[in-house]
mmCIF file with all atom_site columns, C-alpha atoms in Angstrom:
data_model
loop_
_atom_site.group_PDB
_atom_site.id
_atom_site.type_symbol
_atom_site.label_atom_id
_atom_site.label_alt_id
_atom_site.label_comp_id
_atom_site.label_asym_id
_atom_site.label_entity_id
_atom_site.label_seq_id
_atom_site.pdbx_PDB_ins_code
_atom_site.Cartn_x
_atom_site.Cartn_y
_atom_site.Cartn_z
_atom_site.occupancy
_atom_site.B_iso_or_equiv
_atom_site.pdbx_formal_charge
_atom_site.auth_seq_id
_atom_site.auth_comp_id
_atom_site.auth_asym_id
_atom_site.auth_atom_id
_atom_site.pdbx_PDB_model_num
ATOM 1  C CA . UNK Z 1 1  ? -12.703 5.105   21.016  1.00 53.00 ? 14 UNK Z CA 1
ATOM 2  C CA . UNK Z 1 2  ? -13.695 2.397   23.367  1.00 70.00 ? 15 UNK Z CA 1
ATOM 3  C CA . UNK Z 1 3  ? -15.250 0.471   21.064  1.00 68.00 ? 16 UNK Z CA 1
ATOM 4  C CA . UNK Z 1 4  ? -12.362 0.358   18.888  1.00 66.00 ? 17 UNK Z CA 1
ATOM 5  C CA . UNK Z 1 5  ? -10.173 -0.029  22.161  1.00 65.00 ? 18 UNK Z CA 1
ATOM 6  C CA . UNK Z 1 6  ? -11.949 -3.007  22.752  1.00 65.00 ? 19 UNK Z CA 1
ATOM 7  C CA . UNK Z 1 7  ? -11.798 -4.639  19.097  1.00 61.00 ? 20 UNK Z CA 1
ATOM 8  C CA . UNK Z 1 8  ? -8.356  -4.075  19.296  1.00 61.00 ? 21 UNK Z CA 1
ATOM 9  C CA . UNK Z 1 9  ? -8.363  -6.378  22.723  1.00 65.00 ? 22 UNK Z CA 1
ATOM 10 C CA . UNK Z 1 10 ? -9.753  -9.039  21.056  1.00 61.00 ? 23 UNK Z CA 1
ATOM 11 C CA . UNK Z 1 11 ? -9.295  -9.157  17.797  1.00 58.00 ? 24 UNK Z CA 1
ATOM 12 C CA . UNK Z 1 12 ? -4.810  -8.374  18.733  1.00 56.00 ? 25 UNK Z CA 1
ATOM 13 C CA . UNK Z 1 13 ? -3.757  -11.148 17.111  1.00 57.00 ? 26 UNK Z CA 1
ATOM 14 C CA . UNK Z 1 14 ? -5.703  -10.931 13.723  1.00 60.00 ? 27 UNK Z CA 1
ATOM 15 C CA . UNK Z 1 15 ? -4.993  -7.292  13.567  1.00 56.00 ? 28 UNK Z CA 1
ATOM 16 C CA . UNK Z 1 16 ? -1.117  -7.736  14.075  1.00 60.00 ? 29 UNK Z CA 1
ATOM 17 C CA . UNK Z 1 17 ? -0.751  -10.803 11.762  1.00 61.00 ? 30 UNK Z CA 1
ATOM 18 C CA . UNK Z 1 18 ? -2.761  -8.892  8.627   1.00 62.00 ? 31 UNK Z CA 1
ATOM 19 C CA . UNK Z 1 19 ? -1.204  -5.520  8.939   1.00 71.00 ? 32 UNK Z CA 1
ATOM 20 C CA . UNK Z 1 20 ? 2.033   -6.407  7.905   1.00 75.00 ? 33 UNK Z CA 1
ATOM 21 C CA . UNK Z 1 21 ? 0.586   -8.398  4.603   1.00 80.00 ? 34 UNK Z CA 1
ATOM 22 C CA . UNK Z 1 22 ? -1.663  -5.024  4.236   1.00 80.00 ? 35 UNK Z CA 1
ATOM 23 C CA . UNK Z 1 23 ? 1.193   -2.664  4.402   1.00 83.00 ? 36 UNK Z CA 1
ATOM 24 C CA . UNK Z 1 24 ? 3.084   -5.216  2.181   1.00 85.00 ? 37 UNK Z CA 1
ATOM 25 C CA . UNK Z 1 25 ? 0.757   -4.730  -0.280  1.00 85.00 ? 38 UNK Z CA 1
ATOM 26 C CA . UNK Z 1 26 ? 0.587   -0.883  -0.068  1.00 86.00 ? 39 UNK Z CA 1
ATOM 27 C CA . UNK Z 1 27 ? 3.911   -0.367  -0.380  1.00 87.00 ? 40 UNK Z CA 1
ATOM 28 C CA . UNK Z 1 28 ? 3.574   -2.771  -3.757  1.00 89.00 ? 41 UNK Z CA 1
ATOM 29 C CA . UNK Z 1 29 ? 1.179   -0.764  -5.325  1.00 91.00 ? 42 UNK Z CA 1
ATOM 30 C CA . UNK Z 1 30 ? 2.134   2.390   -4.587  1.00 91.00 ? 43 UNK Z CA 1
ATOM 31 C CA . UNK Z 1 31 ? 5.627   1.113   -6.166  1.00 90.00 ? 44 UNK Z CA 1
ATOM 32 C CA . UNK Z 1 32 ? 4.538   0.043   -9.336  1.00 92.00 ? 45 UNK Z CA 1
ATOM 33 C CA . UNK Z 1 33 ? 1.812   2.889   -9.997  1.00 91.00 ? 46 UNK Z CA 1
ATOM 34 C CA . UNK Z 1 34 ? 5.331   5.195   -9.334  1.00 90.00 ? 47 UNK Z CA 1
ATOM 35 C CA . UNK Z 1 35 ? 7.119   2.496   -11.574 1.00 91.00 ? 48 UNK Z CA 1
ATOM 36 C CA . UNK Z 1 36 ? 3.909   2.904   -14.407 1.00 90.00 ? 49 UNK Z CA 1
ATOM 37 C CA . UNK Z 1 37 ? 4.109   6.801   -14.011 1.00 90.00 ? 50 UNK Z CA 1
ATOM 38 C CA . UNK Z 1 38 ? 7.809   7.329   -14.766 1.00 89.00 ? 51 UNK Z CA 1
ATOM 39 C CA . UNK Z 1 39 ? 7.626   4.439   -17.138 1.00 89.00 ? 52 UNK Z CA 1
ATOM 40 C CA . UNK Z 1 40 ? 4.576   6.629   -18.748 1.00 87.00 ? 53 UNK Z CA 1
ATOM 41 C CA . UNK Z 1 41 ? 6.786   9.860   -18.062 1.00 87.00 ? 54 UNK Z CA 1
ATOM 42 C CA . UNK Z 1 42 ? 10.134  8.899   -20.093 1.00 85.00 ? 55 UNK Z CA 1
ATOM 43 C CA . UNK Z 1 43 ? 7.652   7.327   -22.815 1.00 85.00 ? 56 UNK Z CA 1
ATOM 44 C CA . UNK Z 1 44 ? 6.261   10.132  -23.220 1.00 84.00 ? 57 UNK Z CA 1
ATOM 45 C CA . UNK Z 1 45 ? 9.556   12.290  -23.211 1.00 84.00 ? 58 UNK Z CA 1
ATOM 46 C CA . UNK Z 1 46 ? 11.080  10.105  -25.726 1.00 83.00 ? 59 UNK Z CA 1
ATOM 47 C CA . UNK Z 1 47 ? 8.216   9.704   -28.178 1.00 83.00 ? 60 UNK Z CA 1
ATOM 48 C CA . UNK Z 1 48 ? 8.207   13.766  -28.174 1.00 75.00 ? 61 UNK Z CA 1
ATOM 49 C CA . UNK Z 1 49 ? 11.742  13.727  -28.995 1.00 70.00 ? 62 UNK Z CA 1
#
């Protein structure tokens, strides 16, 4: 924990400016493999019918 306590000290300012262009790009794949899914989903439901 210290260790990490510690990289967190000094590496603040790298940490806080990436996480918001990592989460940025979570959030945009986790949307479009949703998106692909119910894209996949309502092919699939209208192909059956």
């Amino acid at each position: 924990m210290t260790a990490q306590a510690r990289m967190v000290e000094n590496h603040g300012t790298k940490i806080q400016v990436g996480t918001p262009r990592l989460v940025t790009m979570m959030m945009m794949a986790a949307v479009t493999m949703i998106e692909k899914k119910w894209t996949l989903a309502i092919y699939a439901n209208s192909t059956a019918r």
